[in-house]
């Protein structure tokens, strides 16, 4: 099978990557008499050397940390010392004790969730952003981060094929993006019913009916709780064999209502039938919110876009850069069709804020002080381009299919239709499946977690890293099969 990975492969062939042979721990000392009192350079060089060593040796270490590595974390605790410590000693301790207790998501064989290891260009951009230390709340305080945010939101809206005039916000993750979008929905629906929710709150407000699928993600329910819509009072509708909401089970809606759909079921990866859901919603004026934490990215590749048909008909979307796009963590994205609804829901005023000098990010999101998340998004999208984003989605989907084929050939049962990057595998009775998962985690070649799906225990494989190769998948299938054979 042809693996599509043009942009990344071309870069890999020409770039000088961290030398995998560089295995020994770098020893750097800080010259405190450095000219000009430059206290940054020695520490940054030390951090860079340590980081290079970490990344250069990641393929040789276990993917999940050992129990001993976790127990050693004690060395980072204890009472806060009265006097501070030398920064070199701090970095040394952090790397020596902390690095072994990380999950090696930056390696090639972590499959425990859609947490793709960051693209190298985004890690490097993050370092520059750290040197800048911008507070990306107001244009006036950080023109570059405010400007980049406008740029990336425009790129993303275009990439996903969403309505061009939509507004957006960069937040910590999809859960926060749900909160942001649901606050806009709450505003729009209640304003239509003559209620000012920002001023008067929800006490006494007209009720909003919220419809979710039986397999809605836990973070959506938490977001509903956070915006005062409650997670127990939702109307839950049944799903089909893959976890897709059943449109025929939608209740007749009247009055303010939100339908929460999903692209990318956390277990099966399946996508709700958005077109039909949006059609039904239109008849009653309901707002459709889409949890597209990872599945929204399927819209960026011609071979998977059909899974997201109708996506542009919804009213709001939540997704992440830190999942399938492989930016560093802390990169959620909320997009809302109705600009005014988002602007009013997120409005903030104060004498010190003054007149906006440009688009002020804090006027579009729940945060005030915040980091410049747009920087890594801009770097990732700029590096990959439209074609590279699609390739990243496509190749990881194909690797997931390769996992499923290999596991089936080895005699294991794949429980889901593998349409995206998720594979659910059972090794037999529930307790055996759990023991095999533990054995695989103990082995350390790769890392996958467990889940319960339609009443059965399963191992969940999520493929989302730019770095994973076909050879990695084949090696992991062998490891899993061996673990199964050796498990009593
Ligand atoms: C479908 C779905 N929705 C929401 C989330 C939450 O995303 P985040 O952790 O970025 O808030 C996830 C994360 O796994 C997810 O898979």
PDB file of N, CA, C and O and ligand atoms in Angstrom, residues 114 172-176 178 217-220 262-266 291-294 319-320 322-323 329 332 460, ligand 1:
ATOM      1  N   UNK A 114      -5.357  10.336  20.784  1.00  0.00           N
ATOM      2  CA  UNK A 114      -4.931  11.192  19.667  1.00  0.00           C
ATOM      3  C   UNK A 114      -4.088  12.323  20.267  1.00  0.00           C
ATOM      4  O   UNK A 114      -4.562  13.426  20.522  1.00  0.00           O
ATOM      5  N   UNK A 172      -7.479  26.475  25.437  1.00  0.00           N
ATOM      6  CA  UNK A 172      -6.528  25.464  25.909  1.00  0.00           C
ATOM      7  C   UNK A 172      -6.713  24.091  25.237  1.00  0.00           C
ATOM      8  O   UNK A 172      -5.764  23.380  24.975  1.00  0.00           O
ATOM      9  N   UNK A 173      -7.945  23.736  24.934  1.00  0.00           N
ATOM     10  CA  UNK A 173      -8.188  22.430  24.309  1.00  0.00           C
ATOM     11  C   UNK A 173      -9.626  22.354  23.836  1.00  0.00           C
ATOM     12  O   UNK A 173     -10.374  23.347  23.909  1.00  0.00           O
ATOM     13  N   UNK A 174     -10.049  21.187  23.384  1.00  0.00           N
ATOM     14  CA  UNK A 174     -11.412  21.070  22.864  1.00  0.00           C
ATOM     15  C   UNK A 174     -12.449  21.328  23.950  1.00  0.00           C
ATOM     16  O   UNK A 174     -13.497  21.922  23.699  1.00  0.00           O
ATOM     17  N   UNK A 175     -12.164  20.866  25.170  1.00  0.00           N
ATOM     18  CA  UNK A 175     -13.150  21.104  26.231  1.00  0.00           C
ATOM     19  C   UNK A 175     -13.418  22.601  26.395  1.00  0.00           C
ATOM     20  O   UNK A 175     -14.567  23.043  26.476  1.00  0.00           O
ATOM     21  N   UNK A 176     -12.347  23.394  26.411  1.00  0.00           N
ATOM     22  CA  UNK A 176     -12.507  24.849  26.534  1.00  0.00           C
ATOM     23  C   UNK A 176     -13.161  25.421  25.275  1.00  0.00           C
ATOM     24  O   UNK A 176     -13.894  26.416  25.345  1.00  0.00           O
ATOM     25  N   UNK A 178     -15.440  23.850  23.589  1.00  0.00           N
ATOM     26  CA  UNK A 178     -16.883  23.595  23.805  1.00  0.00           C
ATOM     27  C   UNK A 178     -17.491  24.709  24.656  1.00  0.00           C
ATOM     28  O   UNK A 178     -18.560  25.230  24.354  1.00  0.00           O
ATOM     29  N   UNK A 217     -18.663  12.742  24.096  1.00  0.00           N
ATOM     30  CA  UNK A 217     -17.418  12.728  24.875  1.00  0.00           C
ATOM     31  C   UNK A 217     -17.628  13.361  26.249  1.00  0.00           C
ATOM     32  O   UNK A 217     -18.398  14.316  26.397  1.00  0.00           O
ATOM     33  N   UNK A 218     -16.920  12.826  27.231  1.00  0.00           N
ATOM     34  CA  UNK A 218     -17.076  13.302  28.613  1.00  0.00           C
ATOM     35  C   UNK A 218     -16.830  14.806  28.723  1.00  0.00           C
ATOM     36  O   UNK A 218     -17.469  15.506  29.533  1.00  0.00           O
ATOM     37  N   UNK A 219     -15.932  15.336  27.923  1.00  0.00           N
ATOM     38  CA  UNK A 219     -15.595  16.761  28.043  1.00  0.00           C
ATOM     39  C   UNK A 219     -16.728  17.651  27.532  1.00  0.00           C
ATOM     40  O   UNK A 219     -16.837  18.805  27.935  1.00  0.00           O
ATOM     41  N   UNK A 220     -17.554  17.116  26.642  1.00  0.00           N
ATOM     42  CA  UNK A 220     -18.706  17.901  26.180  1.00  0.00           C
ATOM     43  C   UNK A 220     -19.691  18.053  27.339  1.00  0.00           C
ATOM     44  O   UNK A 220     -20.234  19.136  27.588  1.00  0.00           O
ATOM     45  N   UNK A 262     -20.949  14.961  16.805  1.00  0.00           N
ATOM     46  CA  UNK A 262     -19.561  14.577  17.002  1.00  0.00           C
ATOM     47  C   UNK A 262     -18.933  14.124  15.692  1.00  0.00           C
ATOM     48  O   UNK A 262     -19.526  13.341  14.954  1.00  0.00           O
ATOM     49  N   UNK A 263     -17.729  14.621  15.424  1.00  0.00           N
ATOM     50  CA  UNK A 263     -16.927  14.061  14.327  1.00  0.00           C
ATOM     51  C   UNK A 263     -15.732  13.411  14.994  1.00  0.00           C
ATOM     52  O   UNK A 263     -14.883  14.103  15.568  1.00  0.00           O
ATOM     53  N   UNK A 264     -15.657  12.089  14.956  1.00  0.00           N
ATOM     54  CA  UNK A 264     -14.549  11.404  15.606  1.00  0.00           C
ATOM     55  C   UNK A 264     -14.937  10.922  16.997  1.00  0.00           C
ATOM     56  O   UNK A 264     -14.607  11.552  17.998  1.00  0.00           O
ATOM     57  N   UNK A 265     -15.642   9.785  17.031  1.00  0.00           N
ATOM     58  CA  UNK A 265     -15.985   9.146  18.303  1.00  0.00           C
ATOM     59  C   UNK A 265     -14.677   8.718  18.985  1.00  0.00           C
ATOM     60  O   UNK A 265     -13.801   8.140  18.336  1.00  0.00           O
ATOM     61  N   UNK A 266     -14.560   9.021  20.267  1.00  0.00           N
ATOM     62  CA  UNK A 266     -13.281   8.779  20.958  1.00  0.00           C
ATOM     63  C   UNK A 266     -12.868   7.307  20.896  1.00  0.00           C
ATOM     64  O   UNK A 266     -11.684   6.983  20.939  1.00  0.00           O
ATOM     65  N   UNK A 291     -18.518  18.531  18.116  1.00  0.00           N
ATOM     66  CA  UNK A 291     -17.278  18.129  18.790  1.00  0.00           C
ATOM     67  C   UNK A 291     -16.413  17.456  17.723  1.00  0.00           C
ATOM     68  O   UNK A 291     -16.600  16.288  17.396  1.00  0.00           O
ATOM     69  N   UNK A 292     -15.484  18.240  17.185  1.00  0.00           N
ATOM     70  CA  UNK A 292     -14.610  17.701  16.132  1.00  0.00           C
ATOM     71  C   UNK A 292     -13.179  17.629  16.615  1.00  0.00           C
ATOM     72  O   UNK A 292     -12.251  17.900  15.845  1.00  0.00           O
ATOM     73  N   UNK A 293     -12.996  17.257  17.890  1.00  0.00           N
ATOM     74  CA  UNK A 293     -11.670  17.299  18.531  1.00  0.00           C
ATOM     75  C   UNK A 293     -10.582  16.798  17.583  1.00  0.00           C
ATOM     76  O   UNK A 293      -9.557  17.428  17.395  1.00  0.00           O
ATOM     77  N   UNK A 294     -10.829  15.624  16.984  1.00  0.00           N
ATOM     78  CA  UNK A 294      -9.878  15.179  15.966  1.00  0.00           C
ATOM     79  C   UNK A 294     -10.572  14.970  14.627  1.00  0.00           C
ATOM     80  O   UNK A 294     -10.015  15.247  13.571  1.00  0.00           O
ATOM     81  N   UNK A 319     -12.289  21.982  18.090  1.00  0.00           N
ATOM     82  CA  UNK A 319     -11.258  21.018  17.690  1.00  0.00           C
ATOM     83  C   UNK A 319      -9.938  21.374  18.362  1.00  0.00           C
ATOM     84  O   UNK A 319      -9.859  22.303  19.152  1.00  0.00           O
ATOM     85  N   UNK A 320      -8.910  20.576  18.052  1.00  0.00           N
ATOM     86  CA  UNK A 320      -7.587  20.770  18.647  1.00  0.00           C
ATOM     87  C   UNK A 320      -6.510  20.809  17.588  1.00  0.00           C
ATOM     88  O   UNK A 320      -6.573  20.058  16.599  1.00  0.00           O
ATOM     89  N   UNK A 322      -3.465  20.226  18.935  1.00  0.00           N
ATOM     90  CA  UNK A 322      -2.504  19.319  19.576  1.00  0.00           C
ATOM     91  C   UNK A 322      -2.843  17.848  19.379  1.00  0.00           C
ATOM     92  O   UNK A 322      -2.148  16.984  19.904  1.00  0.00           O
ATOM     93  N   UNK A 323      -3.889  17.562  18.654  1.00  0.00           N
ATOM     94  CA  UNK A 323      -4.183  16.157  18.364  1.00  0.00           C
ATOM     95  C   UNK A 323      -3.603  15.805  16.990  1.00  0.00           C
ATOM     96  O   UNK A 323      -2.443  15.469  16.876  1.00  0.00           O
ATOM     97  N   UNK A 329       0.987  20.659  23.115  1.00  0.00           N
ATOM     98  CA  UNK A 329      -0.273  20.697  23.873  1.00  0.00           C
ATOM     99  C   UNK A 329      -0.729  22.127  24.111  1.00  0.00           C
ATOM    100  O   UNK A 329       0.062  23.058  23.997  1.00  0.00           O
ATOM    101  N   UNK A 332      -6.357  24.458  21.650  1.00  0.00           N
ATOM    102  CA  UNK A 332      -7.747  24.213  21.246  1.00  0.00           C
ATOM    103  C   UNK A 332      -8.259  25.321  20.341  1.00  0.00           C
ATOM    104  O   UNK A 332      -7.750  26.452  20.369  1.00  0.00           O
ATOM    105  N   UNK A 460      -7.569   0.277  22.810  1.00  0.00           N
ATOM    106  CA  UNK A 460      -7.829   1.373  21.877  1.00  0.00           C
ATOM    107  C   UNK A 460      -6.503   1.817  21.272  1.00  0.00           C
ATOM    108  O   UNK A 460      -5.570   2.178  21.983  1.00  0.00           O
TER     109      UNK A 460
HETATM  110  C1  LIG B   1     -14.039  13.428  20.755  1.00  0.00           C
HETATM  111  C2  LIG B   1     -13.275  14.240  21.755  1.00  0.00           C
HETATM  112  N1  LIG B   1     -13.819  15.356  22.244  1.00  0.00           N
HETATM  113  C3  LIG B   1     -13.181  16.128  23.143  1.00  0.00           C
HETATM  114  C4  LIG B   1     -11.934  15.788  23.609  1.00  0.00           C
HETATM  115  C5  LIG B   1     -11.268  16.669  24.637  1.00  0.00           C
HETATM  116  O1  LIG B   1     -10.172  17.371  24.097  1.00  0.00           O
HETATM  117  P1  LIG B   1      -9.223  18.221  25.024  1.00  0.00           P
HETATM  118  O2  LIG B   1      -8.546  17.235  25.915  1.00  0.00           O
HETATM  119  O3  LIG B   1      -8.274  18.920  24.106  1.00  0.00           O
HETATM  120  O4  LIG B   1     -10.037  19.177  25.828  1.00  0.00           O
HETATM  121  C6  LIG B   1     -11.325  14.628  23.146  1.00  0.00           C
HETATM  122  C7  LIG B   1     -10.018  14.216  23.668  1.00  0.00           C
HETATM  123  O5  LIG B   1      -9.643  13.094  23.692  1.00  0.00           O
HETATM  124  C8  LIG B   1     -12.003  13.841  22.176  1.00  0.00           C
HETATM  125  O6  LIG B   1     -11.456  12.731  21.676  1.00  0.00           O
END
